[in-house]
Structure formats: structure tokens, C-alpha cells
XYZ file of C-alpha atoms in Angstrom:
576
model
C 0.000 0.000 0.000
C 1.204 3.719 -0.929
C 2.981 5.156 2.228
C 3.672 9.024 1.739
C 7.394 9.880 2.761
C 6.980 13.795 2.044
C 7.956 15.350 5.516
C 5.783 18.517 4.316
C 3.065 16.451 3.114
C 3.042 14.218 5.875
C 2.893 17.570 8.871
C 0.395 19.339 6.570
C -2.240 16.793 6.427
C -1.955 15.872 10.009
C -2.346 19.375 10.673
C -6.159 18.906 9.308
C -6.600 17.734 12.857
C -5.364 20.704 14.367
C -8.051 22.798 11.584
C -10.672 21.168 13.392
C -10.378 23.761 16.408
C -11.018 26.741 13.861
C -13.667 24.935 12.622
C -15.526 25.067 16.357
C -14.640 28.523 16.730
C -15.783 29.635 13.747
C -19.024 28.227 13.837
C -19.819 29.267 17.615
C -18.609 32.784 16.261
C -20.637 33.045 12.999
C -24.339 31.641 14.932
C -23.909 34.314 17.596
C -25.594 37.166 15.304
C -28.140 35.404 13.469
C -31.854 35.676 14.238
C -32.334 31.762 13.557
C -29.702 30.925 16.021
C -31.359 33.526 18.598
C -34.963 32.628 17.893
C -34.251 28.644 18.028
C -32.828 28.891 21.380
C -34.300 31.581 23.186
C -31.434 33.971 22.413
C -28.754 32.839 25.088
C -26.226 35.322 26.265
C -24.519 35.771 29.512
C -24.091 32.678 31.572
C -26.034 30.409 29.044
C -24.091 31.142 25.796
C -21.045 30.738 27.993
C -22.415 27.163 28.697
C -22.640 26.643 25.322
C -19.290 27.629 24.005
C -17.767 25.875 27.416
C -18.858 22.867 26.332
C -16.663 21.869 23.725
C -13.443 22.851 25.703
C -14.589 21.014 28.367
C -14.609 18.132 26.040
C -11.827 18.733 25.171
C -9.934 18.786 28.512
C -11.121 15.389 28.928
C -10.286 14.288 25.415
C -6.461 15.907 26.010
C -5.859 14.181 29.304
C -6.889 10.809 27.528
C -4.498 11.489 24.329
C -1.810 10.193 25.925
C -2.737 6.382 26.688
C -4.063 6.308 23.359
C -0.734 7.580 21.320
C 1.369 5.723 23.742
C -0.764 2.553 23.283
C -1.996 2.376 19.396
C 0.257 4.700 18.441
C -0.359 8.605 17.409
C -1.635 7.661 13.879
C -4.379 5.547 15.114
C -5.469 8.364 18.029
C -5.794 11.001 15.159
C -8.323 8.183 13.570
C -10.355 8.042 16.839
C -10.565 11.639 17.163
C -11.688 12.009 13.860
C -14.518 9.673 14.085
C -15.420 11.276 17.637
C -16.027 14.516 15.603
C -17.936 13.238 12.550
C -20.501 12.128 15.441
C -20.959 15.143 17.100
C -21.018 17.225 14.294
C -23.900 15.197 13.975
C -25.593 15.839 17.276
C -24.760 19.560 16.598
C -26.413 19.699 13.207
C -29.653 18.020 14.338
C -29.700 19.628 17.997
C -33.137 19.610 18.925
C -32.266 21.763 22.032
C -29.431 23.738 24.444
C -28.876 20.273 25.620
C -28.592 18.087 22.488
C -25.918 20.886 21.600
C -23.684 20.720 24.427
C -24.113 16.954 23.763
C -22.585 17.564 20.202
C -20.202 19.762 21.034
C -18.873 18.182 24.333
C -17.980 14.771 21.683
C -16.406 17.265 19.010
C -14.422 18.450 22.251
C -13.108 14.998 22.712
C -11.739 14.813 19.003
C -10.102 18.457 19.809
C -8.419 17.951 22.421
C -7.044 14.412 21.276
C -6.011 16.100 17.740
C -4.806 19.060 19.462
C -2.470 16.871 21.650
C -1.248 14.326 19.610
C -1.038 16.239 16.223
C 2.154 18.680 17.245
C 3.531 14.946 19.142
C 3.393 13.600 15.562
C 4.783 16.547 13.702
C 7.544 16.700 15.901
C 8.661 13.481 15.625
C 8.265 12.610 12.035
C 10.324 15.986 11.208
C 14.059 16.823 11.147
C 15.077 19.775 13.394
C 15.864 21.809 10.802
C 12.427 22.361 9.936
C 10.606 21.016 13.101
C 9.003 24.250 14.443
C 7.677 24.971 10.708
C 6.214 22.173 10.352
C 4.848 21.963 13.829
C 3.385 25.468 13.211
C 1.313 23.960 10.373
C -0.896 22.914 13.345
C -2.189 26.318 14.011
C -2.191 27.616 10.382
C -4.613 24.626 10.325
C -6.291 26.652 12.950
C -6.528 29.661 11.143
C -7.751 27.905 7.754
C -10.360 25.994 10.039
C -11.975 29.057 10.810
C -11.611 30.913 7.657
C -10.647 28.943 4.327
C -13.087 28.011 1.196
C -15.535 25.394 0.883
C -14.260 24.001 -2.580
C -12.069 20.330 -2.518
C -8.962 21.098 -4.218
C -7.459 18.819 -6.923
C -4.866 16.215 -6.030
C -2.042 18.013 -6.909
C -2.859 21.466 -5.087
C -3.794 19.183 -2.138
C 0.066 18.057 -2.218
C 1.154 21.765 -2.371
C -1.115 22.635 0.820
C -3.225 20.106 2.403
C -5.231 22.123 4.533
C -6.748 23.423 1.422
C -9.340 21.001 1.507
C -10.308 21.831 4.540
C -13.681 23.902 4.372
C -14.127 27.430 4.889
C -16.168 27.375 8.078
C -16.292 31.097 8.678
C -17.300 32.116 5.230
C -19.789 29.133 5.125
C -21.021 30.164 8.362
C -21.103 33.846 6.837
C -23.012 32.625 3.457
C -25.670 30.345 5.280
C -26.260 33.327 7.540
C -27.856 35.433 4.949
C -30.615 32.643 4.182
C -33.924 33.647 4.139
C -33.869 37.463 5.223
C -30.306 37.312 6.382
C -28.775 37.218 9.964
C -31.320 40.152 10.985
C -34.989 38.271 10.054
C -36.635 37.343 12.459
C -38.031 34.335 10.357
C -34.946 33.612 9.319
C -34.605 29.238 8.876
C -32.915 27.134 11.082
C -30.366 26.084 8.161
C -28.484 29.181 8.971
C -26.594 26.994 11.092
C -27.875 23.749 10.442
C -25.495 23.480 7.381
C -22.470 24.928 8.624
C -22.770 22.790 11.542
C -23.072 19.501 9.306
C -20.664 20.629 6.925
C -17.576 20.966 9.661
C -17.540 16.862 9.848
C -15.998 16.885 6.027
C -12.450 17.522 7.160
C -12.335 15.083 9.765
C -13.486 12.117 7.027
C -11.054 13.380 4.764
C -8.046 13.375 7.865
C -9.380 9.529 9.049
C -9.531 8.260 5.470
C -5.865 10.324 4.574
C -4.135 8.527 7.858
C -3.991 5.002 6.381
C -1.723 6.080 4.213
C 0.654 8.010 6.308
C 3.626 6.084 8.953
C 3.864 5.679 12.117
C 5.859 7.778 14.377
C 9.692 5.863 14.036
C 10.110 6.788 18.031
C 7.111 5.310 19.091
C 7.593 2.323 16.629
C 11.429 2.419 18.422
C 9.162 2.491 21.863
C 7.398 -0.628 20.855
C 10.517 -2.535 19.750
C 9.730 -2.159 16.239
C 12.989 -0.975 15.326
C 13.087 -2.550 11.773
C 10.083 -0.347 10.799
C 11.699 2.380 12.680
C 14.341 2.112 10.225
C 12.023 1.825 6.963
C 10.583 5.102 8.004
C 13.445 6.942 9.185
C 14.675 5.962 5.612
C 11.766 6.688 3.791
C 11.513 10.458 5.303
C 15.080 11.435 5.438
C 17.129 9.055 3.132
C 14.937 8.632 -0.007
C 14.528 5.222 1.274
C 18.159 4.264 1.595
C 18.496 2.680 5.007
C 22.149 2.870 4.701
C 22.493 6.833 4.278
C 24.631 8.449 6.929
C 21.075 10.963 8.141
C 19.098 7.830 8.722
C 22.107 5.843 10.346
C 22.952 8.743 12.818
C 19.060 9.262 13.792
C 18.517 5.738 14.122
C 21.340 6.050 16.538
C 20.544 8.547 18.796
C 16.776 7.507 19.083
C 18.189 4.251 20.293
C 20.594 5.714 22.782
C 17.896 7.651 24.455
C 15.531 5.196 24.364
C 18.598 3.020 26.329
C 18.917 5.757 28.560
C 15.549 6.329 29.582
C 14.975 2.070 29.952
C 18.215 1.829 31.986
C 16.322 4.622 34.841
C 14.007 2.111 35.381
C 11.351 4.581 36.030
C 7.503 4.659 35.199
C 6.532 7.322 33.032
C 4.464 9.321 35.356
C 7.176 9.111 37.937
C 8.882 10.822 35.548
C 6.489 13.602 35.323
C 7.462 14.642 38.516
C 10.685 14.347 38.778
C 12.763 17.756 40.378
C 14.745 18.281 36.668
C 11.160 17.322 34.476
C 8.778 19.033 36.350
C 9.841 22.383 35.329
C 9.690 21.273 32.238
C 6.326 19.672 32.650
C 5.020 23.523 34.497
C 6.470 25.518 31.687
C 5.109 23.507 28.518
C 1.623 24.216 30.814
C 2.176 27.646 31.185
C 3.286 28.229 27.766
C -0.323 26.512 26.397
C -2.164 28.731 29.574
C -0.538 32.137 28.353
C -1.590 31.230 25.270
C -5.547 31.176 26.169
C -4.882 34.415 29.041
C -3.488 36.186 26.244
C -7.262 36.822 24.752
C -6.993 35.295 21.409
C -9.428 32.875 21.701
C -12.016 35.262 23.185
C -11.421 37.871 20.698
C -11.895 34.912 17.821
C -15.206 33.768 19.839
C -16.571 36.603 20.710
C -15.926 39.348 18.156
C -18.979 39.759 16.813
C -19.478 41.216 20.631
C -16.953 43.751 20.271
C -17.577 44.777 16.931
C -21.071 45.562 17.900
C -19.710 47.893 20.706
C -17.584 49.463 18.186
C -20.496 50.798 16.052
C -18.271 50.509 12.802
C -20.106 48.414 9.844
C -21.759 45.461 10.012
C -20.101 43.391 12.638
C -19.905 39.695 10.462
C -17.723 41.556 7.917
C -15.713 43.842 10.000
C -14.970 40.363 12.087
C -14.265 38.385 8.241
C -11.052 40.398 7.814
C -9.764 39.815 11.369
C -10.241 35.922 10.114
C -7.807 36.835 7.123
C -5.430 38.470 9.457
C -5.135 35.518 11.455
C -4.736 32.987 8.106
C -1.989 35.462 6.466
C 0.579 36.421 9.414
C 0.340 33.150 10.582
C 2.565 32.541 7.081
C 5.389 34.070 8.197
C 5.858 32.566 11.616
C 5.803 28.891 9.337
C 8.558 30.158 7.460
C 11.129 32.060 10.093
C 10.171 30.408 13.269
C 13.025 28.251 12.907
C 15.500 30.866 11.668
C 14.629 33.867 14.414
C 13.592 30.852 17.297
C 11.195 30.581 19.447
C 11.862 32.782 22.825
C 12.163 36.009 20.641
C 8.316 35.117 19.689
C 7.017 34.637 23.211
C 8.461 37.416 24.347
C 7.807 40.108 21.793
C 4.473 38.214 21.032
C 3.480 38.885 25.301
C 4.613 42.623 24.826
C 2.624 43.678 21.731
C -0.305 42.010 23.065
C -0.546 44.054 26.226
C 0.302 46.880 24.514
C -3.010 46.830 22.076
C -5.387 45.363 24.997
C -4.583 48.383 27.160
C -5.145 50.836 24.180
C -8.307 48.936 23.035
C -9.611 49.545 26.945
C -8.621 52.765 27.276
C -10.273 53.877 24.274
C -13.700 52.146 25.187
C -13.043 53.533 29.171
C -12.764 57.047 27.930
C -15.253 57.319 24.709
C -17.497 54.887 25.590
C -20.836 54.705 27.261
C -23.290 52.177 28.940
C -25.686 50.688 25.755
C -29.072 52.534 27.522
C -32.410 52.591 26.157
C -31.424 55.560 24.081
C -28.883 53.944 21.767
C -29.954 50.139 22.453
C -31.336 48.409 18.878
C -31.876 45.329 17.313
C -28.448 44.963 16.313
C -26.507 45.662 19.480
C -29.083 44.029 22.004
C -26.344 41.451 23.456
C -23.896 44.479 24.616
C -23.738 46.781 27.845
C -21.257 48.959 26.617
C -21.038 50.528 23.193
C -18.946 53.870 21.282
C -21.983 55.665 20.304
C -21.287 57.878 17.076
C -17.437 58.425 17.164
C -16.021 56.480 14.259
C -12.305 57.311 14.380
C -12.672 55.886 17.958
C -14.389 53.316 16.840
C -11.789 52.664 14.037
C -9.136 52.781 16.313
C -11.489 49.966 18.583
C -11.357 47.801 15.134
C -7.371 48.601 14.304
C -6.601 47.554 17.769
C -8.292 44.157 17.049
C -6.306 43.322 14.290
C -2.962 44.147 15.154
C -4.000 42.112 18.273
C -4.699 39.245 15.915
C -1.573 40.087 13.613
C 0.627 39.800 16.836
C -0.523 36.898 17.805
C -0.666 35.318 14.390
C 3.347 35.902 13.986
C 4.161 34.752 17.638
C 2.482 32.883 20.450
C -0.567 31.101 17.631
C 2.730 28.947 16.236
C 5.280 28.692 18.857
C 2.312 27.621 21.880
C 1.955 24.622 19.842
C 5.464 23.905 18.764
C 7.608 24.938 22.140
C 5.574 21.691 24.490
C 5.641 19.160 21.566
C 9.969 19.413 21.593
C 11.019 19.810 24.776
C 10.209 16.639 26.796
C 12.199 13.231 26.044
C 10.472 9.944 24.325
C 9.321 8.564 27.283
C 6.861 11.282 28.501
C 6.402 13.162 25.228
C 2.638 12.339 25.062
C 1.922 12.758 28.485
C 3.875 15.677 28.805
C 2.091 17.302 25.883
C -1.248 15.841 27.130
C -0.774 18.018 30.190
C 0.004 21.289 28.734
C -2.638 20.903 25.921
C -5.494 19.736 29.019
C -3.809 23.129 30.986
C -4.237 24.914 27.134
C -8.472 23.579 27.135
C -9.076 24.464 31.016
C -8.313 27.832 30.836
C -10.168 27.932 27.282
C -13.578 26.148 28.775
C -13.222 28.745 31.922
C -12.927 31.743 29.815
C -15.709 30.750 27.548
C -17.602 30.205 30.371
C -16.664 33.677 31.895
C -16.190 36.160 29.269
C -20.062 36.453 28.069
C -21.011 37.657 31.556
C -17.324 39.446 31.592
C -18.712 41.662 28.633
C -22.152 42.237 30.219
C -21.032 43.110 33.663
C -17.685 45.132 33.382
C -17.202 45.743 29.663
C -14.134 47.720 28.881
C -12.228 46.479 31.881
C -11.703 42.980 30.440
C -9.379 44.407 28.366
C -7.479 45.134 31.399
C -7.333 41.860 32.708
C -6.034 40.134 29.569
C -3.343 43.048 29.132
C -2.227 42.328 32.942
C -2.003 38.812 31.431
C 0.152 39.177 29.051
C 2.119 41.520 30.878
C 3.010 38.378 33.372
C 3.584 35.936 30.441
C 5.911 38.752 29.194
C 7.971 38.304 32.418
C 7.811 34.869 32.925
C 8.949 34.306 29.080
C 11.872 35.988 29.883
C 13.336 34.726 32.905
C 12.227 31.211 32.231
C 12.263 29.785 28.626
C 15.106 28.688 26.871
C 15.430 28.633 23.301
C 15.164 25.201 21.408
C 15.533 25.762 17.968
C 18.329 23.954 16.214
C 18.031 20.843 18.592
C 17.050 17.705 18.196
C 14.581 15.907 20.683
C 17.176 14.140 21.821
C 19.454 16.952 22.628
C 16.752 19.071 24.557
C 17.862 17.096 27.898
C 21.190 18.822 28.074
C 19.281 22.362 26.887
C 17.625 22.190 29.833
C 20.111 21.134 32.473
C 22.844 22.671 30.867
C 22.404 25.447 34.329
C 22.450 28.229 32.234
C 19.870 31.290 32.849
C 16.915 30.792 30.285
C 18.604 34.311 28.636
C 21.356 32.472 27.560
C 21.754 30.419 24.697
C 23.043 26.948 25.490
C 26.019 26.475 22.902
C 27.029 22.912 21.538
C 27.923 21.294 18.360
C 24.637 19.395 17.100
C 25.893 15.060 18.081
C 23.443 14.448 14.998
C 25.165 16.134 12.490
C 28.665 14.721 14.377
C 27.401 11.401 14.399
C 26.482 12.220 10.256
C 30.226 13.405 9.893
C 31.681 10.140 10.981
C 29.542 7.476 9.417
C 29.992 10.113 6.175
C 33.427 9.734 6.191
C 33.694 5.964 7.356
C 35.684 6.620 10.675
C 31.796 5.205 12.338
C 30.285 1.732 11.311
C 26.501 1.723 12.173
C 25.350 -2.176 12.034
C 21.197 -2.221 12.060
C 19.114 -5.747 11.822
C 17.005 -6.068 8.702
C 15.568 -9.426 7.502
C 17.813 -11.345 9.694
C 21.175 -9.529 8.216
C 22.925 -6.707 9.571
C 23.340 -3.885 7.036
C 26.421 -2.229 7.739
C 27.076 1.925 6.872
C 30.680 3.237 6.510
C 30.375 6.514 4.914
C 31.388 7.098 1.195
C 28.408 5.087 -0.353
C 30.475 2.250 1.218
C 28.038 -0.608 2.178
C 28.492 -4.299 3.355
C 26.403 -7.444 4.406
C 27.261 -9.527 7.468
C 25.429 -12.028 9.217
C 23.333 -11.176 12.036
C 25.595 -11.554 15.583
C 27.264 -9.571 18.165
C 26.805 -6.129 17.910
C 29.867 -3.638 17.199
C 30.922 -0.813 17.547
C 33.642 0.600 15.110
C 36.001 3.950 15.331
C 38.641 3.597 12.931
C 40.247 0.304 13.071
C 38.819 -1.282 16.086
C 35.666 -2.589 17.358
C 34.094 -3.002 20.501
C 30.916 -5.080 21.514
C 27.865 -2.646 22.728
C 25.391 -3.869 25.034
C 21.490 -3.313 23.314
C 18.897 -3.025 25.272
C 16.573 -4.851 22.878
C 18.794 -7.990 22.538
C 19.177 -7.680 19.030
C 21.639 -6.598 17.123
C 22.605 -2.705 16.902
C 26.126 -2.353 16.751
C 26.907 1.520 17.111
């Protein structure tokens, strides 16, 4: 059967999973100013439309704290599969929601898939990818995002499906959008209940295109190492990053180290949630979590959810398209990031990202504090009903309001959107990856299920002075960035141990030759002999194109002219 070996390919498609995420907010966002959606059930705002929206990251703190055993135990392919069909079923419920109830229902299983995909998706991408490109790749996951909420509803051909998977991925926004002017549009009050009947039936097309797509993608090579599956370890380590030569010096040296640390971490002796909590991991374990909880206390969610809110406070246009560009933003200067994160790193991000986040939530609140006004009878209309606290006719205020939005969004597009996903995914060691990740990404969907749940009555009750709070936020993450996270680009997995104990101040940039590409020197230029099993021979690398056969037996290990046995933990033979 056809196995795709593309590492782009590969990242990009799995990143579908991560699309699925947009595709909730998107259609939460693009029901909350339609009549149909009001009329059908009993126009919730406040506490019940935070209920509502809750509900799916509440599934999906369950579904992230779950990921784990099912990567670790079927692998991360087969946990993407599950997730998928978890969301084709409550896209289900969703679409044919009789009531508030059968919603949450629906959205509580689409939660699940979330936070599974969510979790295991950057685990995947990380693993399958060199770490030369790793954090571009990895940031494919929240570009997925951003198409999830916004992209186009047309299935793209084959070949442009190669060139950028998540094209095929629908445009949930714009659908939402488009089946929102049905009937009389968003503001009839007869409007039918396929205004978001369809969009809500339409988001399960992604996740039947991801579960069908994954049966022809490989496993993860460390978790097939994990498993003891080291001959299909090989294949794919060959397949990705040696054109399928299992004797090229790349393959060779990353077959080596993954086997070393996998040694390593066998020879502690110690469970994998003992390691959690060890002194030297748990920092690691508190800062992938923080990373993922900045990146919900930063806003961005809420301002993705609920802008149709703000732009009705604004008084600027008609709030679905003013809130249709700030989807663009988010899907274009998310580009970027993809393409430099792994050339200007990741600490630069957080930290910059932090700062010009506070810096346009305290001007956005200031602006409403100072030229705003409580929404009274006076100035209250159909249109701006769900809002306490409106600009009444000042539109360069209210432009600035808008502006403020979208460099929010453009901030967080270029910074914390890519490197929150990335930064937890390549920091912990084989062992306790998925958990690890599972963790931060269930920290990530906690603080996004309590802020659905509080912003609504947030907006109602004190208005302008939420913007406060999330600058004071970011102000913190700003801090804590800085004193506390290292930089990890230009590592390998396996090197991100001695990153982190190194004892250097997070400010400081731990120097050291990569062992990968020293390890790719040496079996390059024959001075290292890599011996690997394969079909009961050992195929034998010494650099130059120079390859040999010999019978499987003791392992060696070979510098120069002389060879010395090497103890394996499998009992096979791996002679290093």
C-alpha cells in the first residue's frame, strides 16, 4: 500500500486535525448574530451562551488528558483516527440539535476529538520531522487553525492538495457567513434554522477526509522504536530522510541517537508518570503548561469567539464583515511565523508576542473607558441588544477599537498562535512526550472552557475592563517568558535534555555542536560503522556510499580500526 514519505506532506495533512479547532470557533462565532440561532434557542447570552461555548473545551480537557494512553498505546496515527470519528458524530448531534442540551451533547464529543487532535497532532509533527524544519512544520498545526476558521468550501485537486493540504479543509467562517444570509439574512426574524444547520453539518468533512488520509501516512519511528519495532523504525526513518536508503549516513545517525535515548531512559528504570514529577522534568512539565495557559490568558481565543461582541460595541459596519477580515489576518501572518520560526527561534516570539499584546489590549480599553458609554435605552437596537457597553457615534474611535483588534490578531498570528503549539511538543524526552504534551494541551483547554464560560457575563457586567485583565495577562507571560524559557531551535529531541540542564539562565543560549550532524560526519566519512538488523542480516554503513552485508551476531561498535561489543537493550543486534 502507498505510504507518503513527504515530511511537508506528511505535517500538513496531520495538521487537518489541528483545523478542526477553527472549525468550532468559527461556527460558535458566525451563529452568535443570526436571528435563527437567537430565535431557536431563546437567544442565550450571559451565563447560558457561555455554557454553550464551554462545552466543547470542556470536552476537550477530557479528550487531552486521555491522548496520551491512546498515542502511547496504538500509536499517534491511530489516536488522530479516533478523534476524527469522535467529531464526525458530534457534528452530527450539533447539526440536528433539537435543544441547548442536544448541543452541548454535540459539542462536548467534538471536544473529545479536539483535544485528542490538538495533543497528539504537534507529538506527531515533531517526531516525524528533522530539526531543521521542526518548528515549521509543527506550526502547520495552528495555520490549520486559522484555515479551520476561515478557508473556502471548494475540494482542491490532487495536486494542489500536495502543495497545501489544509486546502481542503472547508471554509467554516465564510460558510457560516453565506448560510447566515438565508432567508432574510442574519437580521430576520423568520430567518430558517439552516443558517446553522449546514455549517454545523458541513464541519464533519475535514475530519473524514483526515481519518480516510491517515492510512496512508507512517507511524511515528520513536514510538515504533518504543514498541521494539525498530526494523520499521528504520524503513521510516529511511523513507523520510534518506529517499529510502536505510544505509544513508542521516538515517544511520538518527537511528542512533533515538536508540541511545531510548537506552537511557529504559536503563532509569522509572515509570513514566514518575517521571512527570521528577525535580529536573517538572519544570519542564510547568512551563510547557504555562506556555499553552498564556496562550488562552493572552485573549486570542475570546477575541476569535466573541468578536462579533466587540464589533457591535464598536459601532463601525456590520459586525460579520468587520470580524471576516480579522479571520484573514489571522490565516496570512500566521505565514510568516511557518517560514522564520526556525531561523529567528522561538523565545524572541514569546516574548515580543506577550509585549505587543498588552500593549493593544490596554489601548483597546482605554479607548472604550474614555469614549465609551453604557448601551441605555437611548442607543440600544436590534443589532446591538447582546452588549452593555457601546462607542456611540465616534467612528475614528471606533476605528481605532477595530485597528486595535487586528494588530491584536496580527501579533498573535506571527508569535504565540505557532510557537504555543510547537515549544511543548519538543522539549520533553520519548518517554513522557505524550503525556507531557497531554498536560500542557489539558492546561491549554481548562483555561479555554473557563474563559468561555466567563467572558459572556465578563462583557455584560464590566465591559471595557476585560481588556485590562487580559493586558495584565500578558504583561506576566511577558515576564515569565523571559526569565524562564530557553530557546530550542536547532536541537534535536534528543538533545533538549542537556538544553535544559545545561544550568544556564533561560537568557542564555546553550552552545554545543549538534551530536546528529557529528554522528552524520563520521559514518559520512567511514571513521563510524553503524550495524542495524534487517531481515535477519545486519546492514552495515561506513560513509562514502560504502556498504556491506554480514550475518546477524554480536553487535559492534567501530572507530577507525577497532571494534568493541555494545550492550542493546533490545537484545538484538545494533552495533553503534
Amino acid at each position: 500500500m502507498y505510504q507518503a514519505s513527504n515530511v511537508y506532506f506528511i505535517c500538513s495533512f496531520a495538521a487537518i486535525g489541528g483545523g478542526l479547532f477553527g472549525f468550532d470557533i468559527s461556527s460558535m462565532s458566525g451563529v452568535l448574530g443570526t436571528m435563527a440561532y437567537k430565535r431557536y434557542f431563546n437567544n442565550p447570552v450571559s451565563y447560558r451562551q457561555g455554557a454553550i461555548t464551554a462545552s466543547m473545551p470542556a470536552g476537550s480537557l477530557v479528550g487531552s488528558l486521555a491522548s496520551s494512553f491512546l498515542a502511547d498505546k496504538f500509536s499517534r496515527k491511530v489516536a488522530l483516527q479516533i478523534s476524527c470519528v469522535l467529531w464526525i458524530f458530534g457534528s452530527i448531534l450539533m447539526a440536528a440539535s433539537q435543544n441547548i442540551g442536544m448541543l452541548c451533547a454535540g459539542r462536548v464529543i467534538c471536544g473529545l476529538c479536539v483535544g485528542i487532535a490538538s495533543s497528539i497532532v504537534p507529538v506527531y509533527q515533531s517526531e516525524i520531522a528533522p530539526k531543521e524544519i521542526r518548528g515549521r512544520v509543527v506550526s502547520l498545526q495552528q495555520w490549520a487553525i486559522t484555515w479551520g476558521i476561515l478557508m473556502c468550501a471548494y475540494p482542491m485537486s490532487p495536486a494542489l492538495c500536495y502543495r497545501m493540504t489544509m486546502l481542503t479543509i472547508t471554509s467554516q467562517y465564510f460558510i457560516q457567513f453565506g448560510a447566515a444570509q438565508v432567508g432574510g439574512g442574519p437580521s430576520d426574524p423568520n430567518q430558517p434554522e439552516s443558517a446553522f444547520r449546514i455549517p454545523w453539518g458541513i464541519q464533519m468533512v475535514p475530519a473524514f477526509i483526515l481519518l480516510v488520509g491517515l492510512f496512508f501516512f507512517p507511524y511515528s519511528p520513536r514510538w515504533l522504536a518504543s514498541k521494539d519495532r525498530w526494523e520499521e523504525a528504520l524503513e521510516v526513518l529511511a523513507k523520510l530522510h534518506g529517499n529510502g536508503d536505510v544505509n544513508h549516513p542521516k538515517v544511520l545517525a538518527q537511528y542512533q541517537e533515538i536508540e541511545e535515548a531510548l537506552r537511557f531512559e529504559r536503563e532509569q528504570a522509572v515509570s513514566s508518570f514518575k517521571a512527570l514529577i521528577a525535580p529536573r522534568m517538572l519544570k519542564r512539565v510547568a512551563l510547557g503548561m504555562s506556555i499553552q495557559m498564556w496562550s488562552q490568558l493572552c485573549g486570542m481565543n475570546i477575541m476569535m469567539y466573541y468578536i462579533v461582541y466587540i464589533m457591535e460595541g464598536a459601532q463601525i459596519a456590520s459586525p460579520l464583515a468587520t470580524a471576516s477580515i480579522q479571520y484573514v489576518i489571522n490565516v496570512a501572518l500566521t505565514l510568516p511565523a511557518i517560514v522564520f520560526l526556525d531561523k529567528w527561534g522561538r523565545r524572541p516570539s514569546l516574548i515580543l508576542g506577550s509585549f505587543g499584546m498588552m500593549t493593544w489590549l490596554f489601548i483597546s480599553g482605554a479607548l472604550q473607558q474614555y469614549y465609551g458609554e453604557p448601551n441605555t435605552e437611548k442607543t440600544r437596537t436590534a443589532d446591538n441588544g447582546d452588549i452593555t457597553w457601546i462607542v456611540h457615534d465616534n467612528r475614528p474611535v471606533s476605528s481605532a477599537i477595530v485597528a486595535c483588534s487586528y494588530l491584536f490578531v496580527a501579533t498573535f498570528a506571527t508569535t504565540w498562535g505557532p510557537v504555543s503549539w510547537t515549544y511543548p511538543a519538543e522539549i520533553f524526552p520519548s518517554k513522557i512526550r505524550a503525556k507531557a504534551v497531554s498536560l500542557a494541551t489539558a492546561s491549554n483547554w481548562f483555561w479555554n472552557m473557563v474563559l468561555a464560560f466567563a467572558v459572556p457575563p465578563l462583557l455584560w457586567n464590566i465591559s471595557y475592563k476585560m481588556y485590562y485583565i487580559f493586558g495584565a495577562f500578558n504583561a506576566a507571560a511577558f515576564v515569565h517568558m523571559a526569565l524562564l524559557a530557553p530557546e530550542t531551535k536547532g536541537y534535536t529531541l534528543e538533545e533538549m535534555d542537556e538544553v535544559f540542564d545545561s544550568g544556564l539562565p533561560a537568557w542564555k543560549r546553550y552552545k554545543k555542536t549538534s551530536r546528529l550532524e557529528g554522528l552524520e560526519r563520521e559514518i559520512e566519512a567511514g571513521n563510524l560503522k553503524v550495524s542495524v538488523p534487517r531481515g535477519g542480516v545486519t546492514s552495515t554503513a561506513a560513509g562514502a556510499g560504502e556498504h556491506e552485508q554480514e550475518k546477524t551476531g554480536e553487535a559492534t561498535h567501530a572507530t577507525g580500526a577497532e571494534a568493541t561489543p555494545t550492550p542493546n537493550p533490545r537484545g538484538d543486534t545494533v552495533a553503534l
